[in-house]
């Protein structure tokens, strides 16, 4: 097996792991979204919400989009592949959140749901837009800054 082909196989595996990661992170962020400071898992601070998963979504989803863009470019695929983790994350959060296991509504009906969707989707959309713009500039042959 040549090194180019071995690199391609490893890049494909890394891409698959990034996509699986986006689904797994979406499920974990969704299931830990109702976490509260109620003395059961976290210390008792009057039952205040502790949306730690919003911070996790804020950090990991744009990173997944960025890493997928790098792999897609290295593999010679279109830059649009960078949107796959964001799409899978969003579909997982909405799908499981609204039509969860056993038909349960997992997504809380308050500000935490909006915060999770905003923290995961907005920064990732900015990263995706940057990646697509850079790909378009590279295709047109214009110099970048």
Coordinates of N, CA and C in Angstrom, one line a residue:
X1 N 0.8 -1.2 0.0 CA 0.0 0.0 0.0 C 0.9 1.2 0.0
X2 N 0.6 2.1 -0.9 CA 1.5 3.4 -1.0 C 1.1 4.3 0.1
X3 N 2.0 5.2 0.4 CA 1.8 6.2 1.5 C 0.6 7.1 1.2
X4 N 0.4 7.4 -0.1 CA -0.7 8.3 -0.4 C -2.1 7.6 -0.2
X5 N -2.1 6.3 -0.5 CA -3.3 5.6 -0.3 C -3.5 5.3 1.2
X6 N -2.5 5.0 1.9 CA -2.6 4.8 3.4 C -3.1 6.1 4.0
X7 N -2.6 7.2 3.6 CA -3.0 8.5 4.1 C -4.5 8.8 3.8
X8 N -4.9 8.4 2.6 CA -6.3 8.5 2.2 C -7.2 7.7 3.1
X9 N -6.8 6.4 3.4 CA -7.6 5.6 4.2 C -7.7 6.1 5.6
X10 N -6.6 6.6 6.2 CA -6.6 7.2 7.5 C -7.4 8.5 7.5
X11 N -7.4 9.3 6.5 CA -8.2 10.5 6.4 C -9.7 10.1 6.4
X12 N -10.0 9.1 5.6 CA -11.4 8.6 5.6 C -11.9 8.1 6.9
X13 N -11.0 7.4 7.6 CA -11.4 6.9 9.0 C -11.5 8.1 9.9
X14 N -10.6 9.1 9.8 CA -10.7 10.3 10.7 C -12.0 11.1 10.4
X15 N -12.4 11.2 9.1 CA -13.6 11.8 8.7 C -14.8 11.1 9.3
X16 N -14.8 9.8 9.2 CA -15.9 9.0 9.8 C -16.0 9.2 11.3
X17 N -14.9 9.2 12.0 CA -14.8 9.4 13.4 C -15.3 10.8 13.8
X18 N -15.0 11.8 13.0 CA -15.5 13.2 13.3 C -17.0 13.2 13.2
X19 N -17.6 12.6 12.2 CA -19.0 12.6 12.0 C -19.7 11.8 13.1
X20 N -19.1 10.7 13.5 CA -19.7 9.9 14.7 C -19.6 10.8 15.9
X21 N -18.5 11.5 16.1 CA -18.3 12.4 17.2 C -19.3 13.4 17.3
X22 N -19.7 14.0 16.1 CA -20.7 15.1 16.1 C -22.1 14.6 16.6
X23 N -22.4 13.3 16.2 CA -23.7 12.8 16.7 C -23.6 12.4 18.2
X24 N -22.5 11.8 18.6 CA -22.4 11.5 20.0 C -22.4 12.7 20.9
X25 N -21.7 13.8 20.5 CA -21.6 15.0 21.3 C -23.0 15.7 21.3
X26 N -23.7 15.6 20.2 CA -25.1 16.2 20.2 C -26.0 15.5 21.2
X27 N -25.9 14.1 21.3 CA -26.7 13.4 22.2 C -26.3 13.7 23.7
X28 N -25.0 13.7 23.9 CA -24.5 14.0 25.3 C -24.9 15.4 25.7
X29 N -24.8 16.4 24.8 CA -25.1 17.8 25.1 C -26.6 17.9 25.4
X30 N -27.4 17.2 24.6 CA -28.8 17.2 24.8 C -29.3 16.6 26.1
X31 N -28.7 15.4 26.5 CA -29.1 14.7 27.7 C -28.6 15.4 28.9
X32 N -27.5 16.1 28.9 CA -27.0 16.8 30.1 C -27.5 18.3 30.1
X33 N -28.3 18.7 29.2 CA -28.8 20.1 29.2 C -29.7 20.3 30.4
X34 N -30.5 19.4 30.9 CA -31.4 19.7 32.1 C -30.7 19.7 33.4
X35 N -29.3 19.5 33.4 CA -28.6 19.4 34.6 C -28.8 20.7 35.5
X36 N -29.0 20.5 36.8 CA -29.2 21.6 37.7 C -28.4 21.4 39.0
X37 N -28.2 22.6 39.6 CA -27.5 22.6 41.0 C -28.6 22.3 42.0
X38 N -29.0 21.0 42.1 CA -30.0 20.6 43.0 C -29.6 19.6 44.1
X39 N -28.3 19.4 44.2 CA -27.9 18.5 45.3 C -27.9 17.0 44.9
X40 N -28.3 16.6 43.8 CA -28.3 15.2 43.4 C -27.0 14.9 42.7
X41 N -26.6 15.5 41.7 CA -25.3 15.3 41.0 C -24.4 16.4 41.3
X42 N -24.9 17.6 41.2 CA -24.1 18.8 41.5 C -24.4 19.3 42.9
X43 N -23.6 20.2 43.4 CA -24.0 20.8 44.8 C -25.3 21.5 44.8
X44 N -25.9 21.7 45.9 CA -27.2 22.3 46.0 C -27.0 23.8 46.1
X45 N -27.5 24.5 45.0 CA -27.5 25.9 45.0 C -28.9 26.4 44.6
X46 N -29.9 25.8 45.2 CA -31.3 26.2 45.0 C -31.9 25.7 43.7
X47 N -31.3 24.8 43.0 CA -31.9 24.2 41.8 C -31.6 25.0 40.6
X48 N -30.7 25.9 40.6 CA -30.4 26.7 39.4 C -29.9 25.9 38.3
X49 N -30.3 26.2 37.1 CA -29.8 25.4 35.9 C -28.3 25.6 35.7
X50 N -27.7 24.5 35.3 CA -26.2 24.5 35.0 C -26.0 23.9 33.6
X51 N -26.3 24.8 32.6 CA -26.2 24.4 31.2 C -24.7 24.2 30.7
X52 N -24.0 23.3 31.3 CA -22.6 23.1 30.9 C -22.5 22.6 29.5
X53 N -23.5 21.9 29.0 CA -23.5 21.3 27.7 C -23.5 22.4 26.6
X54 N -24.0 23.6 27.0 CA -24.0 24.7 26.0 C -22.6 25.1 25.8
X55 N -21.8 25.2 26.8 CA -20.4 25.5 26.6 C -19.6 24.5 25.8
X56 N -20.0 23.2 26.1 CA -19.4 22.1 25.3 C -19.7 22.3 23.8
X57 N -21.0 22.6 23.5 CA -21.4 22.8 22.1 C -20.7 24.0 21.5
X58 N -20.5 25.0 22.3 CA -19.9 26.2 21.8 C -18.4 25.9 21.4
X59 N -17.8 25.0 22.1 CA -16.3 24.7 21.8 C -16.2 23.6 20.7
X60 N -17.0 22.6 20.8 CA -16.7 21.4 20.0 C -17.3 21.4 18.6
X61 N -18.4 22.0 18.4 CA -19.1 21.9 17.1 C -18.3 22.8 16.1
X62 N -17.9 24.0 16.4 CA -17.0 24.7 15.4 C -15.7 24.0 15.1
X63 N -15.1 23.3 16.1 CA -13.9 22.6 16.0 C -14.1 21.4 15.0
X64 N -15.3 20.7 15.2 CA -15.6 19.6 14.3 C -15.7 20.1 12.8
X65 N -16.3 21.2 12.6 CA -16.5 21.7 11.3 C -15.1 22.1 10.7
X66 N -14.3 22.7 11.5 CA -12.9 23.1 11.0 C -12.1 21.9 10.7
X67 N -12.1 20.9 11.5 CA -11.3 19.7 11.3 C -11.8 18.9 10.0
X68 N -13.1 18.9 9.9 CA -13.7 18.2 8.7 C -13.3 18.9 7.4
X69 N -13.3 20.3 7.5 CA -12.9 21.0 6.3 C -11.5 20.7 5.9
X70 N -10.6 20.7 6.9 CA -9.2 20.3 6.6 C -9.1 18.9 6.0
X71 N -9.8 18.0 6.5 CA -9.8 16.6 6.0 C -10.4 16.6 4.6
X72 N -11.4 17.3 4.4 CA -12.1 17.3 3.0 C -11.1 17.9 2.0
X73 N -10.5 19.0 2.3 CA -9.5 19.6 1.4 C -8.4 18.6 1.1
X74 N -7.8 18.0 2.2 CA -6.7 17.1 2.0 C -7.1 15.9 1.2
X75 N -8.3 15.4 1.3 CA -8.7 14.3 0.6 C -9.1 14.6 -0.9
X76 N -9.2 15.9 -1.2 CA -9.6 16.3 -2.5 C -11.1 16.4 -2.7
X77 N -11.8 16.4 -1.7 CA -13.3 16.5 -1.8 C -13.7 17.9 -1.7
X78 N -15.0 18.2 -2.0 CA -15.5 19.5 -1.9 C -15.4 20.1 -0.5
X79 N -15.3 21.4 -0.4 CA -15.3 22.1 0.9 C -16.6 22.0 1.6
X80 N -17.7 21.7 0.8 CA -19.0 21.6 1.4 C -19.1 20.5 2.4
X81 N -18.2 19.5 2.3 CA -18.2 18.4 3.3 C -18.0 18.9 4.7
X82 N -17.5 20.1 4.9 CA -17.3 20.7 6.2 C -18.6 20.9 6.9
X83 N -19.7 21.0 6.2 CA -21.0 21.2 6.8 C -21.6 20.0 7.3
X84 N -21.0 18.8 7.0 CA -21.6 17.5 7.5 C -21.7 17.4 9.0
X85 N -20.7 17.8 9.8 CA -20.8 17.7 11.3 C -21.9 18.6 11.8
X86 N -22.0 19.8 11.3 CA -23.0 20.7 11.7 C -24.4 20.2 11.4
X87 N -24.6 19.6 10.2 CA -25.9 19.1 9.8 C -26.2 17.9 10.7
X88 N -25.3 17.0 10.9 CA -25.6 15.8 11.7 C -25.9 16.2 13.2
X89 N -25.1 17.2 13.7 CA -25.3 17.7 15.0 C -26.7 18.3 15.2
X90 N -27.1 19.1 14.2 CA -28.4 19.8 14.2 C -29.6 18.8 14.1
X91 N -29.4 17.9 13.2 CA -30.5 16.8 13.0 C -30.6 16.0 14.2
X92 N -29.5 15.6 14.9 CA -29.5 14.8 16.1 C -30.2 15.6 17.2
X93 N -29.8 16.8 17.4 CA -30.4 17.6 18.5 C -31.9 17.8 18.3
X94 N -32.3 18.1 17.1 CA -33.7 18.3 16.9 C -34.5 17.0 16.9
X95 N -33.9 16.0 16.2 CA -34.6 14.7 16.1 C -34.8 14.0 17.5
X96 N -33.7 13.9 18.3 CA -33.8 13.3 19.6 C -34.5 14.2 20.6
X97 N -34.2 15.5 20.4 CA -34.8 16.5 21.3 C -36.4 16.5 21.3
X98 N -36.9 16.5 20.1 CA -38.3 16.5 19.9 C -39.0 15.2 19.8
X99 N -38.3 14.2 19.3 CA -38.9 12.9 19.1 C -38.0 11.8 19.7
X100 N -37.7 12.1 21.0 CA -36.7 11.3 21.6 C -37.0 9.8 21.9
X101 N -36.2 9.1 22.7 CA -36.5 7.7 22.9 C -37.9 7.5 23.6
X102 N -38.6 6.7 23.0 CA -40.0 6.4 23.5 C -40.9 7.5 23.2
X103 N -40.6 8.4 22.3 CA -41.5 9.5 22.0 C -41.4 10.7 23.1
X104 N -40.4 10.6 24.0 CA -40.3 11.6 25.0 C -39.7 12.9 24.4
X105 N -40.1 14.0 25.0 CA -39.6 15.3 24.6 C -38.4 15.6 25.5
X106 N -37.2 15.5 25.0 CA -36.0 15.6 25.7 C -35.5 17.0 25.8
X107 N -35.8 17.8 24.8 CA -35.3 19.2 24.7 C -36.1 20.0 25.7
X108 N -35.5 20.7 26.6 CA -36.3 21.5 27.6 C -37.0 22.7 26.9
X109 N -38.2 23.0 27.3 CA -38.9 24.1 26.7 C -38.7 25.4 27.4
X110 N -37.4 25.8 27.4 CA -37.1 27.1 28.0 C -35.8 27.6 27.3
X111 N -35.2 28.6 27.9 CA -34.0 29.3 27.3 C -32.8 28.4 27.0
X112 N -32.7 27.3 27.7 CA -31.6 26.4 27.6 C -31.6 25.7 26.2
X113 N -32.8 25.4 25.7 CA -32.8 24.9 24.3 C -32.3 25.8 23.3
X114 N -32.8 27.1 23.4 CA -32.3 28.1 22.4 C -30.8 28.3 22.6
X115 N -30.3 28.4 23.8 CA -28.9 28.6 24.1 C -28.1 27.4 23.4
X116 N -28.6 26.2 23.6 CA -27.8 25.0 23.0 C -27.8 25.1 21.5
X117 N -28.9 25.4 20.9 CA -29.0 25.5 19.4 C -28.1 26.7 18.9
X118 N -28.2 27.8 19.6 CA -27.4 29.0 19.2 C -25.9 28.7 19.4
X119 N -25.5 28.1 20.5 CA -24.1 27.9 20.8 C -23.5 26.9 19.9
X120 N -24.3 25.9 19.4 CA -23.8 24.9 18.5 C -23.8 25.3 17.1
X121 N -24.9 26.0 16.7 CA -25.1 26.3 15.3 C -24.4 27.6 14.8
X122 N -24.5 28.6 15.6 CA -24.0 29.9 15.1 C -22.5 30.0 14.9
X123 N -21.7 29.6 15.9 CA -20.2 29.6 15.6 C -19.8 28.7 14.5
X124 N -20.5 27.5 14.4 CA -20.2 26.5 13.4 C -20.5 27.1 12.0
X125 N -21.6 27.8 11.9 CA -22.0 28.4 10.6 C -21.0 29.5 10.2
X126 N -20.4 30.2 11.2 CA -19.4 31.2 10.9 C -18.2 30.5 10.3
X127 N -17.8 29.4 11.0 CA -16.6 28.6 10.5 C -16.8 28.0 9.2
X128 N -18.0 27.5 9.0 CA -18.4 26.9 7.7 C -18.4 28.0 6.6
X129 N -18.9 29.2 6.8 CA -18.9 30.3 5.9 C -17.4 30.7 5.5
X130 N -16.6 30.7 6.5 CA -15.2 31.1 6.3 C -14.5 30.0 5.4
X131 N -14.8 28.7 5.7 CA -14.2 27.6 4.9 C -14.7 27.7 3.4
X132 N -16.0 27.9 3.3 CA -16.5 28.0 1.9 C -16.0 29.2 1.1
X133 N -15.8 30.3 1.8 CA -15.3 31.5 1.2 C -13.9 31.3 0.8
X134 N -13.1 30.7 1.6 CA -11.7 30.4 1.3 C -11.6 29.4 0.1
X135 N -12.5 28.5 0.1 CA -12.4 27.5 -1.0 C -12.8 28.2 -2.4
X136 N -13.8 29.1 -2.3 CA -14.2 29.8 -3.5 C -13.1 30.7 -4.0
X137 N -12.4 31.4 -3.0 CA -11.3 32.3 -3.4 C -10.1 31.4 -4.0
X138 N -9.9 30.3 -3.4 CA -8.8 29.4 -4.0 C -9.2 28.9 -5.4
X139 N -10.4 28.6 -5.6 CA -10.8 28.2 -7.0 C -10.7 29.3 -8.0
X140 N -11.0 30.6 -7.6 CA -11.0 31.7 -8.5 C -9.6 32.1 -8.8
X141 N -8.6 31.7 -8.0 CA -7.2 32.1 -8.2 C -6.8 33.4 -7.7
X142 N -7.7 34.1 -7.0 CA -7.3 35.4 -6.5 C -6.5 35.2 -5.2
X143 N -5.6 36.1 -5.0 CA -4.7 36.0 -3.8 C -5.5 36.3 -2.5
X144 N -5.2 35.6 -1.4 CA -5.8 35.9 -0.1 C -4.9 36.8 0.7
X145 N -5.5 37.3 1.7 CA -4.7 38.2 2.6 C -3.8 37.4 3.5

